[in-house]
Amino acid sequence: MTSNFQETIANSRYGARIDLAHQQLTDEHMRFIAQQAIIDKRCTVLDLGFNHITSQGVEILGSALHSSTAIRRLYLGGNQIADDGVKQLAPAVQDSSLAVLGLSKNGIADVGAQHLSEMLKNDKHLIVLGLEENEISDQGVQLLADALKHNKTLQRLLLAKNKMIGDACVDALLDMLHHNQSLKRLDLRNCALSNSAKEKLQAAASIKGDIDMWC
């Protein structure tokens, strides 16, 4: 499959979406993709989902994000980025024009959530952050919730299927909902929340009136 990715980029229109998902790509391909897709083609959407990208490849992509104001959506779900990759990526995202970042199924845990929380405190562009099916626990959610008390742009935080998210983060989420003015959707489906915790969150969302609470 990797023999096709160069052709896919070459045939893509300037400023278009480039789909390189499921191409068995590795870190060694990222320098070419960063230059050709992000910088030269100025793609607005880049899908690199379900490849074999690690923190090393993400570091290369991060450098390219600094050089492009065109890219708006980056999908990296189903790779092996983990916490080390988030550490490399978060500062680059903060200084980029990205509106959507997909990081589902990447083995990201609370250390990665901490890096993302620091990013969210300063980011002014990101609208959607997808963290489904990772290894984030209550501690990581508490960090993200604290950051979102200050963030004024994020509209969707997607945390479904993080099986270690339970009731210990509920108070932090309730506090965040009280202060945050931008969030429109919080997805906590298929986590480890009790029914009473779900009811508290849904009640808070109902009172606020402008947020979809999925739990």
Coordinates of N, CA and C in Angstrom, one line a residue, residues 19-169:
D19 N -6.1 11.9 1.7 CA -6.5 10.7 2.5 C -5.4 9.7 2.3
L20 N -4.6 9.5 3.4 CA -3.5 8.5 3.4 C -3.8 7.4 4.5
A21 N -5.0 7.3 4.9 CA -5.3 6.3 5.9 C -5.1 4.9 5.4
H22 N -4.8 3.9 6.3 CA -4.6 2.5 6.0 C -3.6 2.3 4.9
Q23 N -2.5 3.0 4.9 CA -1.5 2.8 3.9 C -0.2 2.2 4.4
Q24 N -0.2 1.7 5.6 CA 0.9 1.0 6.2 C 2.1 2.0 6.3
L25 N 1.9 3.2 6.5 CA 2.9 4.2 6.5 C 3.6 4.2 7.9
T26 N 4.9 4.5 7.9 CA 5.8 4.5 9.1 C 6.4 5.9 9.2
D27 N 7.2 6.0 10.3 CA 7.9 7.3 10.5 C 8.7 7.7 9.4
E28 N 9.3 6.8 8.7 CA 10.3 7.1 7.6 C 9.6 7.8 6.4
H29 N 8.2 7.7 6.3 CA 7.5 8.3 5.3 C 7.0 9.8 5.6
M30 N 7.2 10.1 6.9 CA 6.6 11.4 7.3 C 7.3 12.6 6.8
R31 N 8.6 12.6 6.6 CA 9.3 13.7 6.0 C 8.8 14.1 4.6
F32 N 8.6 13.0 3.8 CA 8.1 13.3 2.5 C 6.6 13.8 2.5
I33 N 5.8 13.2 3.4 CA 4.4 13.6 3.5 C 4.3 15.1 4.0
A34 N 5.1 15.4 5.0 CA 5.1 16.7 5.6 C 5.4 17.8 4.5
Q35 N 6.4 17.5 3.8 CA 6.8 18.5 2.7 C 5.9 18.5 1.6
Q36 N 5.5 17.4 1.0 CA 4.7 17.3 -0.2 C 3.2 17.6 0.1
A37 N 2.7 17.1 1.2 CA 1.2 17.2 1.4 C 0.9 18.5 2.2
I38 N 1.6 18.7 3.3 CA 1.3 19.9 4.1 C 1.9 21.2 3.6
I39 N 3.1 21.2 3.2 CA 3.8 22.4 2.8 C 3.5 22.7 1.3
D40 N 3.9 21.8 0.4 CA 3.8 22.1 -1.0 C 2.3 22.1 -1.5
K41 N 1.6 21.1 -1.2 CA 0.2 21.0 -1.6 C -0.8 21.8 -0.8
R42 N -0.3 22.3 0.4 CA -1.1 23.1 1.3 C -2.5 22.4 1.5
C43 N -2.5 21.1 1.8 CA -3.7 20.4 2.1 C -4.5 21.1 3.3
T44 N -5.8 21.1 3.2 CA -6.6 21.6 4.3 C -7.0 20.5 5.3
V45 N -7.0 19.2 4.8 CA -7.3 18.1 5.6 C -6.3 17.0 5.3
L46 N -5.7 16.4 6.3 CA -4.8 15.3 6.1 C -5.2 14.1 7.0
D47 N -5.5 13.0 6.4 CA -5.9 11.8 7.2 C -4.8 10.8 7.1
L48 N -4.2 10.5 8.3 CA -3.1 9.5 8.4 C -3.5 8.4 9.3
G49 N -4.8 8.2 9.5 CA -5.3 7.2 10.4 C -4.9 5.8 10.1
F50 N -4.7 5.0 11.1 CA -4.5 3.6 11.0 C -3.3 3.2 10.2
N51 N -2.2 3.8 10.5 CA -0.9 3.5 10.0 C 0.0 3.1 11.1
H52 N 1.3 3.3 11.0 CA 2.3 2.9 12.0 C 3.2 4.0 12.5
I53 N 2.6 5.2 12.7 CA 3.3 6.4 13.1 C 3.5 6.5 14.6
T54 N 4.7 6.8 15.0 CA 5.1 6.9 16.4 C 5.4 8.3 16.7
S55 N 6.0 8.5 17.9 CA 6.4 9.9 18.3 C 7.4 10.5 17.3
Q56 N 8.2 9.7 16.7 CA 9.3 10.3 15.8 C 8.6 10.8 14.6
G57 N 7.6 10.2 14.0 CA 6.9 10.7 12.9 C 6.1 11.9 13.2
V58 N 5.5 11.9 14.4 CA 4.7 13.1 14.8 C 5.6 14.3 15.0
E59 N 6.8 14.1 15.4 CA 7.7 15.3 15.6 C 7.9 15.9 14.2
I60 N 8.1 15.1 13.2 CA 8.3 15.7 11.8 C 7.0 16.4 11.4
L61 N 5.9 15.8 11.6 CA 4.6 16.5 11.2 C 4.5 17.8 11.9
G62 N 4.8 17.8 13.2 CA 4.7 19.0 14.0 C 5.5 20.2 13.4
S63 N 6.7 19.9 13.0 CA 7.5 20.9 12.4 C 6.8 21.5 11.1
A64 N 6.1 20.6 10.3 CA 5.4 21.1 9.1 C 4.2 22.0 9.5
L65 N 3.6 21.7 10.6 CA 2.4 22.5 11.0 C 2.8 23.9 11.3
H66 N 4.0 24.1 11.7 CA 4.5 25.5 11.9 C 4.6 26.3 10.6
S67 N 4.8 25.5 9.5 CA 5.1 26.1 8.2 C 3.9 26.3 7.3
S68 N 2.7 25.9 7.8 CA 1.5 25.9 7.0 C 0.3 26.6 7.7
T69 N -0.3 27.5 7.1 CA -1.5 28.1 7.6 C -2.8 27.5 7.0
A70 N -2.6 26.5 6.1 CA -3.7 26.0 5.3 C -4.4 24.8 6.0
I71 N -3.6 24.0 6.6 CA -4.2 22.7 7.2 C -5.1 23.0 8.4
R72 N -6.3 22.5 8.3 CA -7.3 22.7 9.3 C -7.7 21.5 10.1
R73 N -7.5 20.3 9.5 CA -7.9 19.1 10.1 C -6.8 18.0 10.0
L74 N -6.4 17.4 11.1 CA -5.4 16.3 11.1 C -5.9 15.1 11.8
Y75 N -6.0 14.0 11.1 CA -6.5 12.8 11.7 C -5.4 11.8 11.9
L76 N -5.1 11.4 13.1 CA -4.0 10.5 13.4 C -4.5 9.2 14.2
G77 N -5.8 9.0 14.2 CA -6.3 7.9 15.0 C -5.7 6.5 14.5
G78 N -5.6 5.6 15.4 CA -5.1 4.3 15.1 C -3.7 4.1 14.8
N79 N -2.8 5.0 15.4 CA -1.4 4.9 15.3 C -0.8 4.5 16.6
Q80 N 0.5 4.8 16.8 CA 1.2 4.4 18.1 C 1.9 5.7 18.6
I81 N 1.1 6.7 18.7 CA 1.7 8.0 19.1 C 2.1 8.1 20.6
A82 N 1.1 7.6 21.4 CA 1.3 7.5 22.8 C 1.7 8.9 23.5
D83 N 2.0 8.9 24.7 CA 2.3 10.1 25.5 C 3.5 10.9 24.9
D84 N 4.5 10.1 24.5 CA 5.7 10.8 23.9 C 5.4 11.6 22.7
G85 N 4.5 11.0 21.9 CA 4.1 11.7 20.6 C 3.3 12.9 20.9
V86 N 2.4 12.8 21.9 CA 1.6 14.0 22.3 C 2.5 15.1 22.8
K87 N 3.5 14.7 23.5 CA 4.5 15.8 24.0 C 5.1 16.5 22.8
Q88 N 5.4 15.8 21.7 CA 6.0 16.4 20.5 C 4.9 17.3 19.8
L89 N 3.7 16.7 19.7 CA 2.7 17.3 18.9 C 2.0 18.5 19.5
A90 N 1.8 18.5 20.8 CA 0.9 19.5 21.4 C 1.4 21.0 21.2
P91 N 2.7 21.2 21.4 CA 3.2 22.6 21.2 C 3.0 23.1 19.7
A92 N 3.2 22.1 18.8 CA 3.0 22.5 17.4 C 1.6 22.8 17.0
V93 N 0.7 22.0 17.6 CA -0.8 22.3 17.4 C -1.1 23.6 18.0
Q94 N -0.6 23.9 19.1 CA -0.9 25.2 19.8 C -0.6 26.4 18.9
D95 N 0.5 26.3 18.1 CA 0.9 27.4 17.3 C 0.5 27.2 15.8
S96 N -0.4 26.3 15.6 CA -0.9 26.0 14.2 C -2.3 26.6 13.9
S97 N -2.8 26.3 12.7 CA -4.1 26.7 12.4 C -5.1 25.6 12.5
L98 N -4.8 24.5 13.1 CA -5.6 23.3 13.2 C -6.9 23.6 14.0
A99 N -8.0 23.2 13.4 CA -9.3 23.3 14.0 C -9.8 21.9 14.6
V100 N -9.3 20.9 13.9 CA -9.7 19.5 14.3 C -8.5 18.6 14.4
L101 N -8.4 17.9 15.6 CA -7.3 17.0 15.8 C -7.8 15.7 16.3
G102 N -7.6 14.6 15.5 CA -8.1 13.3 15.9 C -7.0 12.4 16.4
L103 N -7.1 11.9 17.6 CA -6.0 11.1 18.2 C -6.6 9.9 18.9
S104 N -7.7 9.3 18.4 CA -8.2 8.1 18.9 C -7.3 6.9 18.8
K105 N -7.4 6.0 19.7 CA -6.7 4.7 19.5 C -5.2 4.8 19.4
N106 N -4.6 5.6 20.3 CA -3.1 5.8 20.2 C -2.4 5.5 21.5
G107 N -3.0 4.9 22.4 CA -2.4 4.5 23.7 C -2.0 5.7 24.5
I108 N -2.8 6.8 24.4 CA -2.5 8.0 25.2 C -3.1 7.9 26.6
A109 N -2.3 8.2 27.5 CA -2.7 8.1 29.0 C -2.7 9.5 29.6
D110 N -2.5 9.5 30.9 CA -2.7 10.8 31.6 C -1.5 11.8 31.4
V111 N -0.3 11.3 31.1 CA 0.8 12.2 30.8 C 0.5 12.9 29.5
G112 N -0.1 12.2 28.5 CA -0.5 12.8 27.3 C -1.6 13.8 27.5
A113 N -2.5 13.5 28.4 CA -3.6 14.4 28.7 C -3.1 15.7 29.3
Q114 N -2.0 15.5 30.1 CA -1.4 16.7 30.7 C -0.8 17.6 29.6
H115 N -0.1 17.1 28.7 CA 0.5 17.9 27.6 C -0.7 18.6 26.8
L116 N -1.8 17.8 26.5 CA -2.9 18.4 25.8 C -3.6 19.5 26.6
S117 N -3.6 19.4 27.9 CA -4.2 20.4 28.8 C -3.4 21.7 28.7
E118 N -2.1 21.6 28.7 CA -1.2 22.7 28.6 C -1.5 23.4 27.3
M119 N -1.6 22.6 26.2 CA -1.9 23.2 24.9 C -3.3 23.9 24.9
L120 N -4.3 23.3 25.5 CA -5.6 23.9 25.5 C -5.7 25.2 26.3
K121 N -4.8 25.4 27.2 CA -4.8 26.7 28.0 C -4.4 27.9 27.1
N122 N -3.7 27.6 26.0 CA -3.2 28.7 25.2 C -3.7 28.7 23.7
D123 N -4.3 27.5 23.3 CA -4.7 27.4 21.9 C -5.9 28.2 21.6
K124 N -5.9 28.8 20.4 CA -7.0 29.7 20.1 C -7.7 29.3 18.7
H125 N -7.4 28.1 18.3 CA -8.0 27.6 17.0 C -8.7 26.3 17.1
L126 N -8.3 25.4 18.0 CA -8.8 24.1 18.0 C -10.3 24.1 18.4
I127 N -11.1 23.4 17.6 CA -12.6 23.3 17.8 C -12.9 21.9 18.3
V128 N -12.3 20.9 17.7 CA -12.6 19.5 18.0 C -11.3 18.8 18.4
L129 N -11.4 18.1 19.6 CA -10.3 17.2 20.0 C -10.8 15.8 20.3
G130 N -10.4 14.9 19.5 CA -10.9 13.5 19.5 C -9.9 12.6 20.2
L131 N -10.2 12.0 21.4 CA -9.4 11.2 22.2 C -10.0 9.9 22.5
E132 N -10.9 9.4 21.7 CA -11.6 8.2 21.9 C -10.7 6.9 22.0
E133 N -11.1 6.0 22.8 CA -10.4 4.7 22.9 C -8.9 4.8 23.2
N134 N -8.6 5.6 24.2 CA -7.2 5.7 24.7 C -7.2 5.2 26.1
E135 N -6.2 5.6 26.9 CA -6.0 5.0 28.3 C -6.0 6.2 29.3
I136 N -6.8 7.2 29.0 CA -6.9 8.3 29.9 C -7.8 8.0 31.1
S137 N -7.4 8.3 32.3 CA -8.2 8.1 33.5 C -8.8 9.3 34.1
D138 N -9.3 9.2 35.3 CA -9.9 10.4 35.9 C -8.9 11.6 36.1
Q139 N -7.7 11.2 36.4 CA -6.6 12.2 36.6 C -6.4 13.0 35.3
G140 N -6.4 12.4 34.2 CA -6.2 13.1 32.9 C -7.4 13.9 32.6
V141 N -8.6 13.4 32.9 CA -9.8 14.2 32.6 C -9.8 15.5 33.5
Q142 N -9.4 15.3 34.8 CA -9.3 16.5 35.7 C -8.4 17.6 35.1
L143 N -7.3 17.2 34.5 CA -6.4 18.1 33.9 C -7.0 18.8 32.7
L144 N -7.7 18.0 31.9 CA -8.3 18.6 30.7 C -9.5 19.5 31.1
A145 N -10.2 19.1 32.1 CA -11.3 20.0 32.6 C -10.8 21.3 33.2
D146 N -9.7 21.3 33.9 CA -9.1 22.5 34.4 C -8.7 23.4 33.3
A147 N -8.1 22.9 32.2 CA -7.7 23.7 31.1 C -8.9 24.3 30.4
L148 N -10.0 23.6 30.3 CA -11.2 24.1 29.6 C -11.9 25.1 30.4
K149 N -11.5 25.4 31.6 CA -12.1 26.5 32.4 C -11.6 27.8 31.8
H150 N -10.4 27.7 31.1 CA -9.8 28.9 30.5 C -9.9 29.0 29.0
N151 N -10.0 27.8 28.4 CA -10.1 27.8 26.9 C -11.4 28.4 26.4
K152 N -11.3 29.1 25.3 CA -12.5 29.8 24.8 C -12.9 29.4 23.4
T153 N -12.3 28.3 22.9 CA -12.6 27.9 21.5 C -13.0 26.5 21.3
L154 N -12.6 25.6 22.1 CA -12.9 24.1 21.9 C -14.4 23.9 22.0
Q155 N -15.0 23.3 21.1 CA -16.4 23.0 21.1 C -16.8 21.5 21.3
R156 N -15.8 20.6 21.0 CA -16.1 19.2 21.1 C -14.9 18.5 21.8
L157 N -15.2 17.9 22.9 CA -14.1 17.0 23.5 C -14.7 15.6 23.5
L158 N -14.0 14.7 22.8 CA -14.5 13.3 22.6 C -13.6 12.3 23.4
L159 N -14.2 11.8 24.4 CA -13.5 10.9 25.3 C -14.1 9.5 25.4
A160 N -15.0 9.1 24.5 CA -15.7 7.8 24.6 C -14.7 6.7 24.6
K161 N -15.1 5.6 25.3 CA -14.4 4.4 25.4 C -13.0 4.5 26.0
N162 N -12.8 5.5 26.9 CA -11.6 5.5 27.8 C -12.1 4.8 29.0
K163 N -11.8 3.5 29.2 CA -12.4 2.7 30.2 C -12.0 3.0 31.6
M164 N -11.0 3.8 31.8 CA -10.5 4.2 33.1 C -11.1 5.5 33.6
I165 N -12.0 6.1 32.8 CA -12.7 7.3 33.3 C -13.9 6.9 34.1
G166 N -13.9 7.3 35.4 CA -14.9 7.0 36.3 C -15.5 8.2 37.0
D167 N -16.0 8.0 38.2 CA -16.7 9.0 39.0 C -15.8 10.1 39.6
A168 N -14.5 9.8 39.7 CA -13.6 10.7 40.4 C -13.4 12.0 39.7
C169 N -13.7 12.0 38.4 CA -13.5 13.3 37.6 C -14.8 14.1 37.5

